[in-house]
PDB file of C-alpha atoms in Angstrom:
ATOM      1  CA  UNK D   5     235.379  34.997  77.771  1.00 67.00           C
ATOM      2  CA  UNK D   6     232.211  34.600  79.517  1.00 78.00           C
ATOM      3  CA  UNK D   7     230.540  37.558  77.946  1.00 87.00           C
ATOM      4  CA  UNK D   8     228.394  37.959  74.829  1.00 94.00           C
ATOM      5  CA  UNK D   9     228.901  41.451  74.499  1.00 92.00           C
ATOM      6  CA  UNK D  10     230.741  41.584  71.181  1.00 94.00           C
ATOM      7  CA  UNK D  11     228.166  39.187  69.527  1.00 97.00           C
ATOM      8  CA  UNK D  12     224.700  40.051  68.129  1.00 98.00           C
ATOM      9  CA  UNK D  13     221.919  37.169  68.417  1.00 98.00           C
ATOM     10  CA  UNK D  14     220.133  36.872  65.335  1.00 98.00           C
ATOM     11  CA  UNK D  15     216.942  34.484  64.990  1.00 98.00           C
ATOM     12  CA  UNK D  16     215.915  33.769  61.730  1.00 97.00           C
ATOM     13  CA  UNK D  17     213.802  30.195  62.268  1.00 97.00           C
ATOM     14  CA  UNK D  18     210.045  30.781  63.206  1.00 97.00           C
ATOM     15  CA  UNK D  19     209.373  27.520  65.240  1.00 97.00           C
ATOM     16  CA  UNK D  20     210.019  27.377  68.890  1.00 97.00           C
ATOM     17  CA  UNK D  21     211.490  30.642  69.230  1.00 97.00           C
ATOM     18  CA  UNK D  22     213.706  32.795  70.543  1.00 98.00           C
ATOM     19  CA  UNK D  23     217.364  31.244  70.865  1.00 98.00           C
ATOM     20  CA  UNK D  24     219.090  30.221  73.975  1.00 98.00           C
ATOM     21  CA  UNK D  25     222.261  31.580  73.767  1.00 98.00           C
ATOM     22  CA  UNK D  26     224.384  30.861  77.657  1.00 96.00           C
ATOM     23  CA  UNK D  27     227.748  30.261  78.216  1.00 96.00           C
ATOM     24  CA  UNK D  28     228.698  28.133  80.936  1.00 95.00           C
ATOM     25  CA  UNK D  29     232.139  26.909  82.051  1.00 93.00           C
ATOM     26  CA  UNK D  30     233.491  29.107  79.005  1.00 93.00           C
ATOM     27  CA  UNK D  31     231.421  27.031  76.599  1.00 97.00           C
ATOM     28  CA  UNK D  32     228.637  28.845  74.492  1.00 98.00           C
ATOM     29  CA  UNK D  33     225.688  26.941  74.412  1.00 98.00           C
ATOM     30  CA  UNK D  34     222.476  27.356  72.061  1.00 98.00           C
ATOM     31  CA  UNK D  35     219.194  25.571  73.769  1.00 98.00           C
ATOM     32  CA  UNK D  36     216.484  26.203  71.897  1.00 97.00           C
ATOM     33  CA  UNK D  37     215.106  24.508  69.233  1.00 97.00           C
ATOM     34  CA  UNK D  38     214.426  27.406  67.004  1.00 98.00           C
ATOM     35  CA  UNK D  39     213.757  26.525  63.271  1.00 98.00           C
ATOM     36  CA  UNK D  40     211.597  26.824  60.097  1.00 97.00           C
ATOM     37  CA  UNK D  41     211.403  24.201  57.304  1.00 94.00           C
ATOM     38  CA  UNK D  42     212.153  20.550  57.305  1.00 93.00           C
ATOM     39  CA  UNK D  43     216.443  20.683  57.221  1.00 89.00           C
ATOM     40  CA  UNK D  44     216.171  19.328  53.210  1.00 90.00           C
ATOM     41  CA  UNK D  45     216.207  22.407  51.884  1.00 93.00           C
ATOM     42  CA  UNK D  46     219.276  24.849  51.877  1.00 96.00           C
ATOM     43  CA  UNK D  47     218.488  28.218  53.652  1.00 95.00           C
ATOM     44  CA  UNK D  48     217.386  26.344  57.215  1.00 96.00           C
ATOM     45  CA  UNK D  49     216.752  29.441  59.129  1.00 97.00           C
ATOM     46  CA  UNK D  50     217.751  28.925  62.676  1.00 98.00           C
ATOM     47  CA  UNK D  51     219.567  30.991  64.870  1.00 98.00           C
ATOM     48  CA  UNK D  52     222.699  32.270  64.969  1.00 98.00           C
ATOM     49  CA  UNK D  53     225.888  34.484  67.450  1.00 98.00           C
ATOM     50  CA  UNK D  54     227.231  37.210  64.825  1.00 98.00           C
ATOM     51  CA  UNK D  55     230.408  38.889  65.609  1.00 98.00           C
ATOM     52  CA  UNK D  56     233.540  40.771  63.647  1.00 98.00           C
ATOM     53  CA  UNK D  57     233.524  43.307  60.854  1.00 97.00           C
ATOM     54  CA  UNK D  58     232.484  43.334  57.586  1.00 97.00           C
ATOM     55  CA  UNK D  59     235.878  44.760  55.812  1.00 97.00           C
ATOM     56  CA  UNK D  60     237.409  40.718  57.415  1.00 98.00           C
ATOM     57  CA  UNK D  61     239.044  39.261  54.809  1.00 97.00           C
ATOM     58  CA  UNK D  62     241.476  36.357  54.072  1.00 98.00           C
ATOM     59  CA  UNK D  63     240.975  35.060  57.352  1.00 98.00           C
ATOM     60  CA  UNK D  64     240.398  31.467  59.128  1.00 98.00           C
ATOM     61  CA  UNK D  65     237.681  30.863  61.329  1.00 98.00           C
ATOM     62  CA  UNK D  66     237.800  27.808  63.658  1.00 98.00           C
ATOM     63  CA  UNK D  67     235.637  27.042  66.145  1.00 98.00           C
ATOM     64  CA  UNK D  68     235.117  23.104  68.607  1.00 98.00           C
ATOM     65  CA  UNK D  69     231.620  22.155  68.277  1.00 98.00           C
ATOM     66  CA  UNK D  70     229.819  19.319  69.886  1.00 98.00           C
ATOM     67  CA  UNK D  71     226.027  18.588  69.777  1.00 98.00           C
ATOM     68  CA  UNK D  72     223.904  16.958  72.151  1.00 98.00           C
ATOM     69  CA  UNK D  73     220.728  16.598  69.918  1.00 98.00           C
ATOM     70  CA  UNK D  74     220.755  15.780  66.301  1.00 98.00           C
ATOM     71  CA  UNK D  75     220.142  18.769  63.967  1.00 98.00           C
ATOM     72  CA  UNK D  76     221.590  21.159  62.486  1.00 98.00           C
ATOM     73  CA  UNK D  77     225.286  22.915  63.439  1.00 98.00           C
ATOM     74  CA  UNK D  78     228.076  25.235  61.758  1.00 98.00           C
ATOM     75  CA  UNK D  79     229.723  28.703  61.407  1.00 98.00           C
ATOM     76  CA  UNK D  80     228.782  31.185  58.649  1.00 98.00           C
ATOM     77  CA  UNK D  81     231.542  33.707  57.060  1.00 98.00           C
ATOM     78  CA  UNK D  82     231.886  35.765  54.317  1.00 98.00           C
ATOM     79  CA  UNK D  83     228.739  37.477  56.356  1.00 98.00           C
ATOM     80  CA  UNK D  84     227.697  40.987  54.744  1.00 98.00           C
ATOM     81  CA  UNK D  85     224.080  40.518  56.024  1.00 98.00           C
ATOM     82  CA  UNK D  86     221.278  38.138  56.643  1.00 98.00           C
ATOM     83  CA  UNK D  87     221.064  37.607  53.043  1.00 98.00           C
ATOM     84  CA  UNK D  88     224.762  37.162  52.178  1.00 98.00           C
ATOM     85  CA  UNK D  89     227.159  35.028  53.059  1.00 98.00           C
ATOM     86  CA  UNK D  90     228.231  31.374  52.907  1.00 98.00           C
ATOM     87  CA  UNK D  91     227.386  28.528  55.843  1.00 98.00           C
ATOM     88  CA  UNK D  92     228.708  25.270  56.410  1.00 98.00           C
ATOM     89  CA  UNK D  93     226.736  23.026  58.903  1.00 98.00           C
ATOM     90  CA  UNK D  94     226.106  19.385  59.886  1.00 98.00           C
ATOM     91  CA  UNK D  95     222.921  17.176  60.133  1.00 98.00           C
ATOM     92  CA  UNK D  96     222.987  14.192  62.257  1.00 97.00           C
ATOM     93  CA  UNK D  97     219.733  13.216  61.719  1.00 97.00           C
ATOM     94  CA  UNK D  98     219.943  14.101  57.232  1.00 97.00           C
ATOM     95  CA  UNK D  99     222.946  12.683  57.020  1.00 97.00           C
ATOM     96  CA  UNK D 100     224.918  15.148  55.386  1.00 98.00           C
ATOM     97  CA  UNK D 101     227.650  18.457  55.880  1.00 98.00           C
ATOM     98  CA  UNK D 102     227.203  21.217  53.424  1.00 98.00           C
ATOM     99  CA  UNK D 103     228.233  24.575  51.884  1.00 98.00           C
ATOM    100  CA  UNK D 104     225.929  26.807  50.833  1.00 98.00           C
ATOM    101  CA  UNK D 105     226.323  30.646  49.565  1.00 98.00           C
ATOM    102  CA  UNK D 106     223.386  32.809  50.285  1.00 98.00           C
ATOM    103  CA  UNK D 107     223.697  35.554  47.662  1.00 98.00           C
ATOM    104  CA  UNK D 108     220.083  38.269  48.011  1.00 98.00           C
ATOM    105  CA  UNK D 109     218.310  35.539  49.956  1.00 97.00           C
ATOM    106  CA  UNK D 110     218.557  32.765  47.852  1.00 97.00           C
ATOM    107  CA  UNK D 111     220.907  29.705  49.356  1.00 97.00           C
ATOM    108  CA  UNK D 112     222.904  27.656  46.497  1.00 98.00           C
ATOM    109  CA  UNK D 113     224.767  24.712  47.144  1.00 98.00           C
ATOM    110  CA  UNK D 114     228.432  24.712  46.940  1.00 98.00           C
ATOM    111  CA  UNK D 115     229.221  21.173  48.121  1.00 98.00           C
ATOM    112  CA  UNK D 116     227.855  18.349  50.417  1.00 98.00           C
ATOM    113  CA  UNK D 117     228.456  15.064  51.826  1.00 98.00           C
ATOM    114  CA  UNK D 118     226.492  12.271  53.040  1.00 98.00           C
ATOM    115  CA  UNK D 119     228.293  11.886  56.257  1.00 97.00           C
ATOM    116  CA  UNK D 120     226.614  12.112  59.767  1.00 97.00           C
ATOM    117  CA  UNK D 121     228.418  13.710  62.385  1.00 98.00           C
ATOM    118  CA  UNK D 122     228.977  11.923  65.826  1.00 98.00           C
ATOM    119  CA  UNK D 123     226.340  13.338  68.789  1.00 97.00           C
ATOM    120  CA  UNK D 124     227.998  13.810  71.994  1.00 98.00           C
ATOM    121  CA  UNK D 125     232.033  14.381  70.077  1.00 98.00           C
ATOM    122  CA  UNK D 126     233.821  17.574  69.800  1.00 98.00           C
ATOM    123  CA  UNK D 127     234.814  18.787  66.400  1.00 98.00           C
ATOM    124  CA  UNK D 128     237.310  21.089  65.409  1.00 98.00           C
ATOM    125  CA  UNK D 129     235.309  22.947  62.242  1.00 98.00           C
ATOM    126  CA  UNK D 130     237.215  25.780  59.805  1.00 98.00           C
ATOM    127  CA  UNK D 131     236.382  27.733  57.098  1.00 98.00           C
ATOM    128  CA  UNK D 132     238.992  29.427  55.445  1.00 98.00           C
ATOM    129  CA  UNK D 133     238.157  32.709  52.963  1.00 98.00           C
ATOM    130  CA  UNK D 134     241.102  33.397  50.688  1.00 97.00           C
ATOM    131  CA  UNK D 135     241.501  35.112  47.866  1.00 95.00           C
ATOM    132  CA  UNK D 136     237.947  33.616  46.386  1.00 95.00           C
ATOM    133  CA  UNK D 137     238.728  29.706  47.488  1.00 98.00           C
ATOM    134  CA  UNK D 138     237.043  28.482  50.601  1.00 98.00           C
ATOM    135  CA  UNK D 139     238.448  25.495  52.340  1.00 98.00           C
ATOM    136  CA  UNK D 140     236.005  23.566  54.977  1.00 98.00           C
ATOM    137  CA  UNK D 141     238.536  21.269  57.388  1.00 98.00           C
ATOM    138  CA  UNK D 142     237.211  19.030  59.861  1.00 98.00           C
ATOM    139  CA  UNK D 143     239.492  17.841  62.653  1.00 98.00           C
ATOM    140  CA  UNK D 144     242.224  19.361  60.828  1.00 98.00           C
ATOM    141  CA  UNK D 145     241.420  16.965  57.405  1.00 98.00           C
ATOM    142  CA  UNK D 146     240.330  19.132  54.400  1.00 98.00           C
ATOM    143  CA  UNK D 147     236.462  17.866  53.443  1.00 98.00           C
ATOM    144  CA  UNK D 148     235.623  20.875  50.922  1.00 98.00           C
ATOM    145  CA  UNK D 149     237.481  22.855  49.035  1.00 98.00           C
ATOM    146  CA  UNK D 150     235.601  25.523  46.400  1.00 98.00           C
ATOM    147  CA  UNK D 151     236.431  28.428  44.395  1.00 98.00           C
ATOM    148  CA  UNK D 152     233.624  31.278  44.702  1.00 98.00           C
ATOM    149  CA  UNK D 153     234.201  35.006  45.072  1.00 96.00           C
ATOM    150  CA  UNK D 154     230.755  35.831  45.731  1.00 97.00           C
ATOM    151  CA  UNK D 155     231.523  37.047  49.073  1.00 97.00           C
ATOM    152  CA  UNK D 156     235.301  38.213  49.643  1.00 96.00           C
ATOM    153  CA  UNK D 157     234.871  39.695  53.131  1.00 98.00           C
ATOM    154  CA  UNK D 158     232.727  39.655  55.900  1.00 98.00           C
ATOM    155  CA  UNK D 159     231.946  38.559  59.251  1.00 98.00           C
ATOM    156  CA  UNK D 160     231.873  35.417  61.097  1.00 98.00           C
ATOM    157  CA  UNK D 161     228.959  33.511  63.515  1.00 98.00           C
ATOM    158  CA  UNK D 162     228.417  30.169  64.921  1.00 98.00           C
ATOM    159  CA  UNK D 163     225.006  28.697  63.753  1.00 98.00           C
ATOM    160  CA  UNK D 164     222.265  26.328  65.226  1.00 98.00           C
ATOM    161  CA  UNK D 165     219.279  24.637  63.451  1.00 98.00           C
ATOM    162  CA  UNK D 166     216.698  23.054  65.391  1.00 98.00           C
ATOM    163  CA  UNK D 167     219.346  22.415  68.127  1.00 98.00           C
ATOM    164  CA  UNK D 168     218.801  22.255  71.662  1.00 98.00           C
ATOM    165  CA  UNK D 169     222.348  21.017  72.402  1.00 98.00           C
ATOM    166  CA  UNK D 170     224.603  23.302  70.243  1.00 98.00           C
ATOM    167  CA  UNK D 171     228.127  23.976  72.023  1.00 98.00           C
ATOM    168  CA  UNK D 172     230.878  26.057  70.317  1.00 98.00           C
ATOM    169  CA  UNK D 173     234.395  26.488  71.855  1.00 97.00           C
ATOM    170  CA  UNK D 174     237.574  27.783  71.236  1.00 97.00           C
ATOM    171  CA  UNK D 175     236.485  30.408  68.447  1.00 97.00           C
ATOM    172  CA  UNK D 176     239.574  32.204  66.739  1.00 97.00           C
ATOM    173  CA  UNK D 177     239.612  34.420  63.527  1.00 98.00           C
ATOM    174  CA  UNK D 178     242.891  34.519  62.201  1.00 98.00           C
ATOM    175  CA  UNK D 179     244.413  36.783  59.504  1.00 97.00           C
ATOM    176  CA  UNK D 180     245.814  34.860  56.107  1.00 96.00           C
ATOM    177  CA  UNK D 181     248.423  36.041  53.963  1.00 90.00           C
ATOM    178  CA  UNK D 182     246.910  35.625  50.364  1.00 80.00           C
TER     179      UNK D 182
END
C-alpha cells in the first residue's frame, strides 16, 4: 500500500546493520545485508517486517518473493515473539529451503531440501497454519508438509538474511476453516 505503518522492523543479525526496508513501485524491498553467523546453522538472525496479531490462527500466508543477491529469504508465522515461531526461507548460495521452529530461542529443524532457488525469478511462497499441520507451497506445488503444534497462533513477517536484494509482493493472510 505504500506505507509501512502496520509493520514493525525487527533486526536481529549483528553484521552490517540496520535493515533497509523501502517500498518502491508497491514492492517492499530489504537492502541491507544485515546478518550474524555463516547461513549453516538454523537460527540465521537477519532482519525481518512483523505485522498481524498474535490470537491469528488457521490462516494462510502468501507472499511473491524475488531476490537479487543470493542469501537468505522467507516469511515467518506462528510468531508469538522473537523467540517463537516457525520460518521457512531459501539459500541460493547453501543450496537448500527449510523449516525451522524456534521454540525459547532455540531453532529446530522441521524439514529441508537441497534445492537452490532461481536469483532474479518471482516466487509465490505459503505457509499454511492449521489445526497443528503446516504446509510450505511453492508456486502453488506443496514442498513441505509437517505436523507440529508448537505454535498454534501468531503473527506473520517477511524475512531477509544477508540480503541486499530481498523483494516481497502481494502479501495476503487469509482465514482457514479447520
Amino acid at each position: 500500500s505504500g506505507s509501512l505503518a502496520n509493520w514493525t522492523i525487527v533486526d536481529e543479525g549483528t553484521i552490517d546493520k540496520p535493515s533497509n526496508w523501502q517500498i518502491s513501485g508497491g514492492v517492499l524491498y530489504q537492502k541491507s545485508n544485515i546478518y550474524a553467523g555463516d547461513g549453516t546453522g538454523l537460527s540465521a538472525p537477519g532482519t525481518y517486517a512483523l505485522t498481524g496479531q498474535a490470537s491469528w490462527s488457521n490462516y494462510s500466508v502468501s507472499v511473491r518473493v524475488l531476490s537479487t543477491d543470493n542469501d537468505g529469504i522467507g516469511v515467518m508465522f506462528g510468531y508469538k515473539d522473537s523467540k517463537n515461531y516457525y520460518r521457512f526461507w531459501m539459500d541460493q548460495q547453501r543450496s537448500y529451503r527449510r523449516l525451522i521452529k524456534m521454540v525459547n530461542g532455540v531453532a529446530t529443524l522441521l524439514a529441508e531440501d537441497k534445492v537452490a532457488y532461481q536469483q532474479g525469478r518471482w516466487y509465490a511462497l505459503e505457509a499454511r497454519l492449521v489445526n497443528g499441520t503446516i504446509e510450505i507451497r511453492i508456486d502453488g506445488a506443496l514442498l513441505f508438509q509437517v505436523t507440529d503444534s508448537t505454535h498454534t497462533s501468531g503473527k506473520i513477517a517477511l524475512y531477509s538474511w544477508c540480503n541486499i536484494g530481498a523483494q516481497y509482493d502481494d502479501v495476503r493472510v487469509t482465514a482457514i476453516a479447520p
